[in-house]
PDB file of C-alpha atoms in Angstrom:
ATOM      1  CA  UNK A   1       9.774 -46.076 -10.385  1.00 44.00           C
ATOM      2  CA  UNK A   2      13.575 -47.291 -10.631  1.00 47.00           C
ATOM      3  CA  UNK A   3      14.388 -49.393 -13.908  1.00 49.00           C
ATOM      4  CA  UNK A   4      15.849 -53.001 -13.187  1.00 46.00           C
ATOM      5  CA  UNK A   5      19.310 -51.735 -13.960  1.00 50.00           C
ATOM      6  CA  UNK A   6      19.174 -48.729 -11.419  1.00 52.00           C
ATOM      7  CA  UNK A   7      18.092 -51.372  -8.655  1.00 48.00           C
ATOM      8  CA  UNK A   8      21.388 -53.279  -9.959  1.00 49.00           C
ATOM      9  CA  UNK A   9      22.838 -49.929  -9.349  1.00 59.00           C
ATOM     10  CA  UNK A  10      22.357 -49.919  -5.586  1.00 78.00           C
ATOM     11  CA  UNK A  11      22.964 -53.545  -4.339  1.00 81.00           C
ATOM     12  CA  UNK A  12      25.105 -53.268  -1.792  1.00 93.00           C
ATOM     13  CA  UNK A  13      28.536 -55.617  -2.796  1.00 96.00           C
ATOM     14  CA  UNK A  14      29.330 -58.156  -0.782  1.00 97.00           C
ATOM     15  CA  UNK A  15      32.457 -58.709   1.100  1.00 98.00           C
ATOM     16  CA  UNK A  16      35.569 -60.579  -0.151  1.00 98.00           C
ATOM     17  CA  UNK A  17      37.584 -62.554   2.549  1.00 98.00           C
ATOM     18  CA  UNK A  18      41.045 -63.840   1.781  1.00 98.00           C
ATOM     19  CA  UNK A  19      40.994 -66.923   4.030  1.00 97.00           C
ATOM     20  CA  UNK A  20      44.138 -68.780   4.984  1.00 96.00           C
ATOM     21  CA  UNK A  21      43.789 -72.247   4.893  1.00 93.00           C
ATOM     22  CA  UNK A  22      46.430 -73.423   6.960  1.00 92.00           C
ATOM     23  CA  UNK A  23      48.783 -76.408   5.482  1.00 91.00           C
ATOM     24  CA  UNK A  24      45.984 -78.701   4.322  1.00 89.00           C
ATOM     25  CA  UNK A  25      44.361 -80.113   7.644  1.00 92.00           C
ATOM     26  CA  UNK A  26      40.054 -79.081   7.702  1.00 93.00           C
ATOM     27  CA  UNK A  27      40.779 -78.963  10.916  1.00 93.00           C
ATOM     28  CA  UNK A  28      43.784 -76.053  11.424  1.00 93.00           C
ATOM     29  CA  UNK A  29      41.252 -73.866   9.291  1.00 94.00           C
ATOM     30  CA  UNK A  30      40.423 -71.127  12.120  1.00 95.00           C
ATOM     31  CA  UNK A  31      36.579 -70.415  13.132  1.00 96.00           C
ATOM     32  CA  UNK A  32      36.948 -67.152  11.234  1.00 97.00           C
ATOM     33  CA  UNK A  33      37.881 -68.851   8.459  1.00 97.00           C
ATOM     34  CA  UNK A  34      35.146 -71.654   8.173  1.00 97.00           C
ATOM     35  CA  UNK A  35      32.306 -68.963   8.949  1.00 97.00           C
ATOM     36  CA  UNK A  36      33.909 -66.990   5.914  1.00 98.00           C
ATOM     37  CA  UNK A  37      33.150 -70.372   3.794  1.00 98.00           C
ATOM     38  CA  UNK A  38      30.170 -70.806   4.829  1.00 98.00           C
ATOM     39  CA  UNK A  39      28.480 -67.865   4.274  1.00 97.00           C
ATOM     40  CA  UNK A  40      29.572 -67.100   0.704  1.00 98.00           C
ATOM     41  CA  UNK A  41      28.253 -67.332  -2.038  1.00 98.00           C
ATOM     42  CA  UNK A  42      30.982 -67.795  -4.255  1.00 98.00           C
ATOM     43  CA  UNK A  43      34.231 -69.655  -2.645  1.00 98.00           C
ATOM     44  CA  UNK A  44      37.308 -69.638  -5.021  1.00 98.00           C
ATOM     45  CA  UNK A  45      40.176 -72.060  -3.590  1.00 96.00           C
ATOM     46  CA  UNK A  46      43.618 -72.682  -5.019  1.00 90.00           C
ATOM     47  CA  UNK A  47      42.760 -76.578  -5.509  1.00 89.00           C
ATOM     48  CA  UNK A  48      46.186 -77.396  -6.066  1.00 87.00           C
ATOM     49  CA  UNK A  49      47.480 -76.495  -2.768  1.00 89.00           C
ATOM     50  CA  UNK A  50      43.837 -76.683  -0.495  1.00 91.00           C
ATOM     51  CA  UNK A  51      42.404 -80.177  -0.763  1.00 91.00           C
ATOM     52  CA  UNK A  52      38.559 -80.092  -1.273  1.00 92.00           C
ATOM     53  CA  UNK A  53      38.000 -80.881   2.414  1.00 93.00           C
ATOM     54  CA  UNK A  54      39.013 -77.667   2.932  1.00 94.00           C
ATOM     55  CA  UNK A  55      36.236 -75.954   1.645  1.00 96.00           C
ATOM     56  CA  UNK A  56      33.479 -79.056   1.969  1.00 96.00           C
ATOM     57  CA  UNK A  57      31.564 -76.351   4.808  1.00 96.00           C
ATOM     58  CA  UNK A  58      30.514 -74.426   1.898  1.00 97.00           C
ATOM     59  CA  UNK A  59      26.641 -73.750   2.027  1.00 95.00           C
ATOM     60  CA  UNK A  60      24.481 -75.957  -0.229  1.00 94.00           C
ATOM     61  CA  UNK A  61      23.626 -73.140  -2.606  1.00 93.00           C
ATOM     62  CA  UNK A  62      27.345 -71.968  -3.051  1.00 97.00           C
ATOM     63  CA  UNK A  63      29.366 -72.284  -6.017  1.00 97.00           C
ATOM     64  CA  UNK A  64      32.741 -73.552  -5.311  1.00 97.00           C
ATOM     65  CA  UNK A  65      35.569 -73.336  -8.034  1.00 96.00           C
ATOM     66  CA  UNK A  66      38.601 -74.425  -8.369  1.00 95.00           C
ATOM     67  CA  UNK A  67      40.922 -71.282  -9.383  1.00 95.00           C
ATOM     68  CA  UNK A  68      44.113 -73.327 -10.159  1.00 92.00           C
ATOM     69  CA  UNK A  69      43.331 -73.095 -14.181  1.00 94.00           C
ATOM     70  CA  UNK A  70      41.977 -69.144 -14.000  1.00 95.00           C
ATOM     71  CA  UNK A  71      44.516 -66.071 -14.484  1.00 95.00           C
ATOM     72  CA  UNK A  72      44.441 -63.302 -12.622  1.00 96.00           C
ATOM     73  CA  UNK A  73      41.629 -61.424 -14.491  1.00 97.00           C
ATOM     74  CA  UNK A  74      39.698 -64.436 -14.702  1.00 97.00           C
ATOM     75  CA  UNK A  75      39.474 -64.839 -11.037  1.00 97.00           C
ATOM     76  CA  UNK A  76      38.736 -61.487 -10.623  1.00 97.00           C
ATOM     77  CA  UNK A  77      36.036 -61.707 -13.425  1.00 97.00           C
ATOM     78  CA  UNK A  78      34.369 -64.330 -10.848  1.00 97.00           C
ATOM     79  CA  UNK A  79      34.592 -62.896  -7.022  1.00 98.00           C
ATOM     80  CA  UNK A  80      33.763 -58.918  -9.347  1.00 98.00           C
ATOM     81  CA  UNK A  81      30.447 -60.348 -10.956  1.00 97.00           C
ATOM     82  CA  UNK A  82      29.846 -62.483  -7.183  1.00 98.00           C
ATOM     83  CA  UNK A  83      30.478 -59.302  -5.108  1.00 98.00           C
ATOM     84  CA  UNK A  84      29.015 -56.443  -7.171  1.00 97.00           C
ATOM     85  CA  UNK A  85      25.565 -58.970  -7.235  1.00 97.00           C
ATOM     86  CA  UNK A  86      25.866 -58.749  -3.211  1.00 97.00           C
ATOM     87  CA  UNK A  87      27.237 -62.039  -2.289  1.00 97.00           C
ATOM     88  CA  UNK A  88      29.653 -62.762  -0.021  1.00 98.00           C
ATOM     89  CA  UNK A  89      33.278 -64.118  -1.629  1.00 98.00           C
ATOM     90  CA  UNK A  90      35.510 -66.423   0.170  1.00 98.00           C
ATOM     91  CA  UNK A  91      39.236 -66.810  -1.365  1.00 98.00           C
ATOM     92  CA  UNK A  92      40.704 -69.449  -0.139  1.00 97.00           C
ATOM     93  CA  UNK A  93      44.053 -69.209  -0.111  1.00 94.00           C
ATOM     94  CA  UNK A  94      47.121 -72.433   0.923  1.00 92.00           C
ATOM     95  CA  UNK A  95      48.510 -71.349   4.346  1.00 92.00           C
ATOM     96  CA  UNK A  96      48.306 -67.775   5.397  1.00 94.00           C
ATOM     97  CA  UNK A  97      47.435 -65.340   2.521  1.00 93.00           C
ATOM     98  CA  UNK A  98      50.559 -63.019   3.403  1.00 93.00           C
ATOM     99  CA  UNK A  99      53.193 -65.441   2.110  1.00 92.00           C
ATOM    100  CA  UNK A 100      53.376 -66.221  -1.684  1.00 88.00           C
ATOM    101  CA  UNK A 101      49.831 -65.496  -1.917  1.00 85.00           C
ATOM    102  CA  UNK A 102      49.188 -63.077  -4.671  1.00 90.00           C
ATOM    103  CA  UNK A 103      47.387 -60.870  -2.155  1.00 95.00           C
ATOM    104  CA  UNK A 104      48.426 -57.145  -3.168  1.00 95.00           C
ATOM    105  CA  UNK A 105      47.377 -57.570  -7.002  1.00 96.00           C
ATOM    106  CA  UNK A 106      44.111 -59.217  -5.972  1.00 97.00           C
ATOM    107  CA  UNK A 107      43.260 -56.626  -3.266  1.00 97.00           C
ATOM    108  CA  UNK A 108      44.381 -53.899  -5.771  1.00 97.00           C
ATOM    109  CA  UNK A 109      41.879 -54.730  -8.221  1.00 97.00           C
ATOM    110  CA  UNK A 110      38.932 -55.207  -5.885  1.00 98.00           C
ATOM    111  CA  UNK A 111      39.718 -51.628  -4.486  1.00 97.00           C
ATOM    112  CA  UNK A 112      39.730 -50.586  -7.866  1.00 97.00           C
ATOM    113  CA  UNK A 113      36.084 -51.873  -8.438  1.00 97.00           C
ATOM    114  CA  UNK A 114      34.851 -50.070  -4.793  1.00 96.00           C
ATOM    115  CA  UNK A 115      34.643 -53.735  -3.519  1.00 98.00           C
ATOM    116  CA  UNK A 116      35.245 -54.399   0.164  1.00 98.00           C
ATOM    117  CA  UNK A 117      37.915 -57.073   1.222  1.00 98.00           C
ATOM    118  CA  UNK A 118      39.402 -58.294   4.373  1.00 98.00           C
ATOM    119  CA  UNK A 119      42.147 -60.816   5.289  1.00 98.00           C
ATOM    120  CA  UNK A 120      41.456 -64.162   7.969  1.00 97.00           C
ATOM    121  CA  UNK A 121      44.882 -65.239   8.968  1.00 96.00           C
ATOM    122  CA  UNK A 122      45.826 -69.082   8.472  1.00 95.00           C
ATOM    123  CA  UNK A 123      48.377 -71.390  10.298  1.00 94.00           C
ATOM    124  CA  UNK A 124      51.305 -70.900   7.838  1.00 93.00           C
ATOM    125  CA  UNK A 125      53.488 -74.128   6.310  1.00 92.00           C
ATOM    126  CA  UNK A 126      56.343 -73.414   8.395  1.00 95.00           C
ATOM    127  CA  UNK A 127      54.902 -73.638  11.623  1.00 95.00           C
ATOM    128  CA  UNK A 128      52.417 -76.909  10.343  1.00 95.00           C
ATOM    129  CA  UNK A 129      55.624 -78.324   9.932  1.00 96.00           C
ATOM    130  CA  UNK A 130      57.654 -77.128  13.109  1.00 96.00           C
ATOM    131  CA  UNK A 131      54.301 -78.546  15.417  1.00 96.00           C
ATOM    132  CA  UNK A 132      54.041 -81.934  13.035  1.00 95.00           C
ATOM    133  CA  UNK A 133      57.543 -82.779  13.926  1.00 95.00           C
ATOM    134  CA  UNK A 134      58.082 -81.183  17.480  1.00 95.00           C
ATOM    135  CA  UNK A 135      60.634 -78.680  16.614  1.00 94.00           C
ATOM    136  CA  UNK A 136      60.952 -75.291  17.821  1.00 93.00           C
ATOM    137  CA  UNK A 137      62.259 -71.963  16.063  1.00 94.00           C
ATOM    138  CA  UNK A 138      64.143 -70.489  18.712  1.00 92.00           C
ATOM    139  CA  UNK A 139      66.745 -71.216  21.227  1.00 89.00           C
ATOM    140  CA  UNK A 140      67.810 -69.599  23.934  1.00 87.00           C
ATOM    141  CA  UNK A 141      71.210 -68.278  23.474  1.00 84.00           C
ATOM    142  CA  UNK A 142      71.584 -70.169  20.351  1.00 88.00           C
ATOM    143  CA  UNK A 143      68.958 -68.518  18.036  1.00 90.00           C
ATOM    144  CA  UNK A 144      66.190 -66.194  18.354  1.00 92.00           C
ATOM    145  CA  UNK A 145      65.016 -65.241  14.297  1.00 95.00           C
ATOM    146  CA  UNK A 146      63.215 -66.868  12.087  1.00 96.00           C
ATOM    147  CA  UNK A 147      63.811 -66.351   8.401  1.00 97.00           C
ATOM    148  CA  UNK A 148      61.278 -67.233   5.635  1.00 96.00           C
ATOM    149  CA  UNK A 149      62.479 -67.101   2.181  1.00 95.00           C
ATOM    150  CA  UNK A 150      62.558 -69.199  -1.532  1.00 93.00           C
ATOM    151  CA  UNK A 151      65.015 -70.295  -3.687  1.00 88.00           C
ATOM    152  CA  UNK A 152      64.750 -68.446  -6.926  1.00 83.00           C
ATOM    153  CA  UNK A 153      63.090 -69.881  -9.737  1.00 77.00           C
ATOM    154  CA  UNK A 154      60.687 -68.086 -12.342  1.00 76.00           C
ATOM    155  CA  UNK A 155      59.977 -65.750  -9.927  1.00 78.00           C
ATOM    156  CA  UNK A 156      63.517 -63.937  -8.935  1.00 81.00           C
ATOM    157  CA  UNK A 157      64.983 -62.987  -5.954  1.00 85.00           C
ATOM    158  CA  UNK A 158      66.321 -60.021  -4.772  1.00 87.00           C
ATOM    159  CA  UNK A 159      70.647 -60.335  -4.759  1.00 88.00           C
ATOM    160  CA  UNK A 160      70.588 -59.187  -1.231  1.00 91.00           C
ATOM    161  CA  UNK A 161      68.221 -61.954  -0.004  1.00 91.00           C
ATOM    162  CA  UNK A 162      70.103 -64.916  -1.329  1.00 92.00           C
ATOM    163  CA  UNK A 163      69.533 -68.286   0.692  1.00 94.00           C
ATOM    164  CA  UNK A 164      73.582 -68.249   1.513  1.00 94.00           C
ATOM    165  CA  UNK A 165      73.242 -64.447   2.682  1.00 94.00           C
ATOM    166  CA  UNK A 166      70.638 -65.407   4.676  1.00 95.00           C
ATOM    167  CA  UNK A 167      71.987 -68.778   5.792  1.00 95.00           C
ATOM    168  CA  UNK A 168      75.171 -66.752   7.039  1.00 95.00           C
ATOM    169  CA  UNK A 169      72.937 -65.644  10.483  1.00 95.00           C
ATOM    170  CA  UNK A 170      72.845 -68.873  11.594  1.00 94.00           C
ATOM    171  CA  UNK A 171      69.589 -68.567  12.239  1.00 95.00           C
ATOM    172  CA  UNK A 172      66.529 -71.169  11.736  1.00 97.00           C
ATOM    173  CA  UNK A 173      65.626 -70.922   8.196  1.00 97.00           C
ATOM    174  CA  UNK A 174      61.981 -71.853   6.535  1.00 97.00           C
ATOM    175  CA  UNK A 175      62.465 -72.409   2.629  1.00 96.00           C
ATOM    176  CA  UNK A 176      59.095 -72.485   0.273  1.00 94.00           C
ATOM    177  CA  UNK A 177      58.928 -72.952  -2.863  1.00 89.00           C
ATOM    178  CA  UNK A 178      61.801 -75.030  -3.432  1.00 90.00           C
ATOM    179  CA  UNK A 179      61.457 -78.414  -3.766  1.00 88.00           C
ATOM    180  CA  UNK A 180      62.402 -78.602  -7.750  1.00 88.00           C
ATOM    181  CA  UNK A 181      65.738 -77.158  -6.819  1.00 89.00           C
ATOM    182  CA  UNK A 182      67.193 -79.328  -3.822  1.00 92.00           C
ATOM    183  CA  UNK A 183      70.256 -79.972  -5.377  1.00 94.00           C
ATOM    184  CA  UNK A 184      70.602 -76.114  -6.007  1.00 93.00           C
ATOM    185  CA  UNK A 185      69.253 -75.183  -2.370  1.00 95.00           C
ATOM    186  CA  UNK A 186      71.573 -77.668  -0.852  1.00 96.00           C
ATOM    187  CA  UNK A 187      74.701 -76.191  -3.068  1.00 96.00           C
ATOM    188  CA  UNK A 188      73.648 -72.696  -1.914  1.00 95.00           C
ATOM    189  CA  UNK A 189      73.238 -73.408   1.644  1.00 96.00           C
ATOM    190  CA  UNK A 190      76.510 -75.183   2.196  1.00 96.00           C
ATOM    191  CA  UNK A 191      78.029 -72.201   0.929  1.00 96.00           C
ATOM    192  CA  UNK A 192      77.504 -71.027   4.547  1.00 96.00           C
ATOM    193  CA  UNK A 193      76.086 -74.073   6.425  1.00 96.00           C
ATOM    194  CA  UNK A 194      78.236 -77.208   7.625  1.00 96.00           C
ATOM    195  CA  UNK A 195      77.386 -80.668   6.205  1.00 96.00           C
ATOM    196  CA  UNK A 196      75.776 -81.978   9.292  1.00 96.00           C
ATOM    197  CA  UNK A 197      73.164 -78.463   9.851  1.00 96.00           C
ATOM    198  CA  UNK A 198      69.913 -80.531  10.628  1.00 96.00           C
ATOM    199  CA  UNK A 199      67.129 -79.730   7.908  1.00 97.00           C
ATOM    200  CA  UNK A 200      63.286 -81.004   8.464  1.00 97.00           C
ATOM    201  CA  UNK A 201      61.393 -81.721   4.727  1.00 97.00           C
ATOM    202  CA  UNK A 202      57.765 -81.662   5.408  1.00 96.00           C
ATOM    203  CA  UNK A 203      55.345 -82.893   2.548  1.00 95.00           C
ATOM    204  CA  UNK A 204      52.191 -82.184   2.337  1.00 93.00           C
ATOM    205  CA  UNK A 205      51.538 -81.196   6.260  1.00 93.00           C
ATOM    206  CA  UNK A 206      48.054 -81.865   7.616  1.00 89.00           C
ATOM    207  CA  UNK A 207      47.120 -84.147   4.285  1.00 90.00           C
ATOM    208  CA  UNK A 208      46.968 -87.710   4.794  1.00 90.00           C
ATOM    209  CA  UNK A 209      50.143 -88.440   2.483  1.00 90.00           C
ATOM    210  CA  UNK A 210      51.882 -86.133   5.099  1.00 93.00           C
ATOM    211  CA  UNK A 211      55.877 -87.045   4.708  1.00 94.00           C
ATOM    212  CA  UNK A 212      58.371 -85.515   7.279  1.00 96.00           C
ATOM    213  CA  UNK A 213      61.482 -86.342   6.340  1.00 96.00           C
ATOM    214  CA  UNK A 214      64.715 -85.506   8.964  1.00 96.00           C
ATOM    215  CA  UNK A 215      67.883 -85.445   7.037  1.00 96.00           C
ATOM    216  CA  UNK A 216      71.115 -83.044   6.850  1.00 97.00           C
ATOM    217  CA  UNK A 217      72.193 -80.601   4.908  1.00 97.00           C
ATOM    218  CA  UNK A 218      74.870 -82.889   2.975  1.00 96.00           C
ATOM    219  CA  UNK A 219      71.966 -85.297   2.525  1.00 96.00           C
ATOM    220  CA  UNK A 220      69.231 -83.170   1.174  1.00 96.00           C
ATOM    221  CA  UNK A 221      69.070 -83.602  -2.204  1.00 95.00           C
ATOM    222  CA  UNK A 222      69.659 -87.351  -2.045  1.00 95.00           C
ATOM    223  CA  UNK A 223      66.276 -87.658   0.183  1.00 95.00           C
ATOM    224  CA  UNK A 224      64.057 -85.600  -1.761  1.00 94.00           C
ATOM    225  CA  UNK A 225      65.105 -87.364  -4.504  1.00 94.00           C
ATOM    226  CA  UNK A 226      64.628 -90.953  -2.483  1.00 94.00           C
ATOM    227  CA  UNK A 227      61.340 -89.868  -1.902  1.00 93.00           C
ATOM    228  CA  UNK A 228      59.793 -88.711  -5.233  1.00 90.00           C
ATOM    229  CA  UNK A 229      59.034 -85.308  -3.956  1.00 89.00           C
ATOM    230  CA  UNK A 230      59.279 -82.600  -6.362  1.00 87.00           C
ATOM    231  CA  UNK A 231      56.730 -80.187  -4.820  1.00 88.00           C
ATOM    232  CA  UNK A 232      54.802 -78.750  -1.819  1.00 90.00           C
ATOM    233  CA  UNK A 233      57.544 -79.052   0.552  1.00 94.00           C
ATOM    234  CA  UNK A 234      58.873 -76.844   2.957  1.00 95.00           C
ATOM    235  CA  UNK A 235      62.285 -76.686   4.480  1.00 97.00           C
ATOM    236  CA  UNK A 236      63.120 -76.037   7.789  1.00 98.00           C
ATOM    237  CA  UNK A 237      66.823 -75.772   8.322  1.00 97.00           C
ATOM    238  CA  UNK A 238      67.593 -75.901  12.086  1.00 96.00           C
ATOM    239  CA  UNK A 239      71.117 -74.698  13.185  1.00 94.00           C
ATOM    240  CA  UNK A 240      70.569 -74.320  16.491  1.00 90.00           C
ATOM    241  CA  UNK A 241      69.582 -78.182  16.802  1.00 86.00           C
ATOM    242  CA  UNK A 242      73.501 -78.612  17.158  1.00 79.00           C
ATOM    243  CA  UNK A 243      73.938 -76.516  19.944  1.00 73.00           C
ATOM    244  CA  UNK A 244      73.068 -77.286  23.612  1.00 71.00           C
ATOM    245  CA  UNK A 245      71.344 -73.543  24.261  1.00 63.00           C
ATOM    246  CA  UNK A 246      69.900 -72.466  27.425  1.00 63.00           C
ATOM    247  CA  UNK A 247      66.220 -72.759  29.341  1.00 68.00           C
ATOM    248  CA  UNK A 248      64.099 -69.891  28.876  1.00 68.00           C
ATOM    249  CA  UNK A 249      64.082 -67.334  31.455  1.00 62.00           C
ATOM    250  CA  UNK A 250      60.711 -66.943  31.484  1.00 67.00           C
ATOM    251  CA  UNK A 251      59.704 -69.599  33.961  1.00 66.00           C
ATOM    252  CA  UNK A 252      62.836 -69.171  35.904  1.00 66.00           C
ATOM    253  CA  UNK A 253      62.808 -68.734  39.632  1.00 68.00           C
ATOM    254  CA  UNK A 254      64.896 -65.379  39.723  1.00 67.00           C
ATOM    255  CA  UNK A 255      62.886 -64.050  36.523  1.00 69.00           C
ATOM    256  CA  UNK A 256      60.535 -61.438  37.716  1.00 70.00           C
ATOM    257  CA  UNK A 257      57.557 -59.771  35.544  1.00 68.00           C
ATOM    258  CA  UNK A 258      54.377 -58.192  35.776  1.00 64.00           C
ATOM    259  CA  UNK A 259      52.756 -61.296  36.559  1.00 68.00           C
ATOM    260  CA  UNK A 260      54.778 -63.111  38.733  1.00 65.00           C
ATOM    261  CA  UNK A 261      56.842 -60.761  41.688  1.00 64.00           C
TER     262      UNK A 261
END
């Protein structure tokens, strides 16, 4: 007859899902996502960055913590001991779990312990922001890249991927991380940007204290500062807002595809 520990032995773990949580709004948190919630049994959220609405689906028997205190091995401690007893994990995670999300040193130490993991995609900051305020990426003619990158700050940044570097494409820029630094991100950009490149600040998008804030670049740090805003901003710097640009092709009469002859 098997022993209590030999039937702990063979309980199958239970899956761990790295949900994004979009910007902040319940409601930009995909189907995927929200089924993920609600079937766990354990749901760790950053509670920091994901407001409690967030994760207010979670079933009545679920424990829901707050991993904003917790290290690393403490949070693995939790979704290990959650899994390995067969429940389902859901880590919620700000935005999309594939930007500044810790992902690859969680998911290395759940392969580690044979426990099963999979990622639900969430509506990133950067677009939040560009559908909160109406702005598109892309131009035609004028810009077609997006680039997503941080000032550095405790954690560094590669020489080669410096903001000015990057600014130098002209291309739309989307700056996390940064808010502490305006003045420096302002100093850094101008080393390649003109005075009067339009920049979006958007606070907190999708919570109710939402903020977006249209300045310049030769403005920046003057309205963070006017608005107390020291964190959980992201900055989209918008070139291509100068320039006139060109309609898309794609609806155009002479454009032909394999849809439309």
């Amino acid at each position: 007859m098997p022993t209590a520990e030999n039937k702990q032995d063979t309980v199958r773990p239970g899956l761990v899902s790295f949900v994004g949580a979009g910007p902040g709004d319940p409601e930009l948190l995909t189907v995927k996502g929200r089924k993920a919630i609600e079937q766990a049994g354990l749901v760790l959220y950053a509670g920091s960055l994901v407001p409690p609405a967030v994760v207010a689906c979670a079933g009545a028997g679920a424990r829901v913590a707050d991993s904003a205190p917790l290290t690393l091995a403490e949070c693995h401690a939790l979704v290990r001991d959650a899994a390995l007893a067969g429940e389902n994990v859901a880590r919620v995670h700000t935005g999309d779990p594939s930007l500044y999300g810790a992902l690859r040193e969680q998911a290395a130490l759940l392969d580690r312990d044979r426990i099963p993991w999979r990622v639900i995609p969430g509506v990133t900051a950067a677009c939040a922001a560009a559908a909160a305020a109406g702005v598109t990426f892309t131009v035609p003619e004028a810009t077609q890249s997006l680039i997503i990158s941080r000032m550095e700050g405790r954690t560094p940044v590669p020489e080669r991927e410096r903001l000015a570097a990057l600014a130098a494409h002209k291309t739309s820029l989307a700056i996390y991380l940064s808010a502490h630094e305006a003045q420096a991100l302002q100093e850094e950009l101008s080393r390649s940007l003109p005075p009067e490149t339009p920049v979006l600040c958007a606070y907190r998008v999708g919570w109710p204290e939402e903020k977006l804030i249209r300045t310049r670049l030769g403005e920046l740090a003057d309205s963070v500062a006017a608005h107390g805003i020291t964190r959980q901003v992201v900055f989209l710097v918008l070139p291509a807002a100068l320039k006139k640009g060109a309609a898309s092709r794609l609806y155009a009469e002479d454009f032909k595809h394999g849809f439309r002859k």
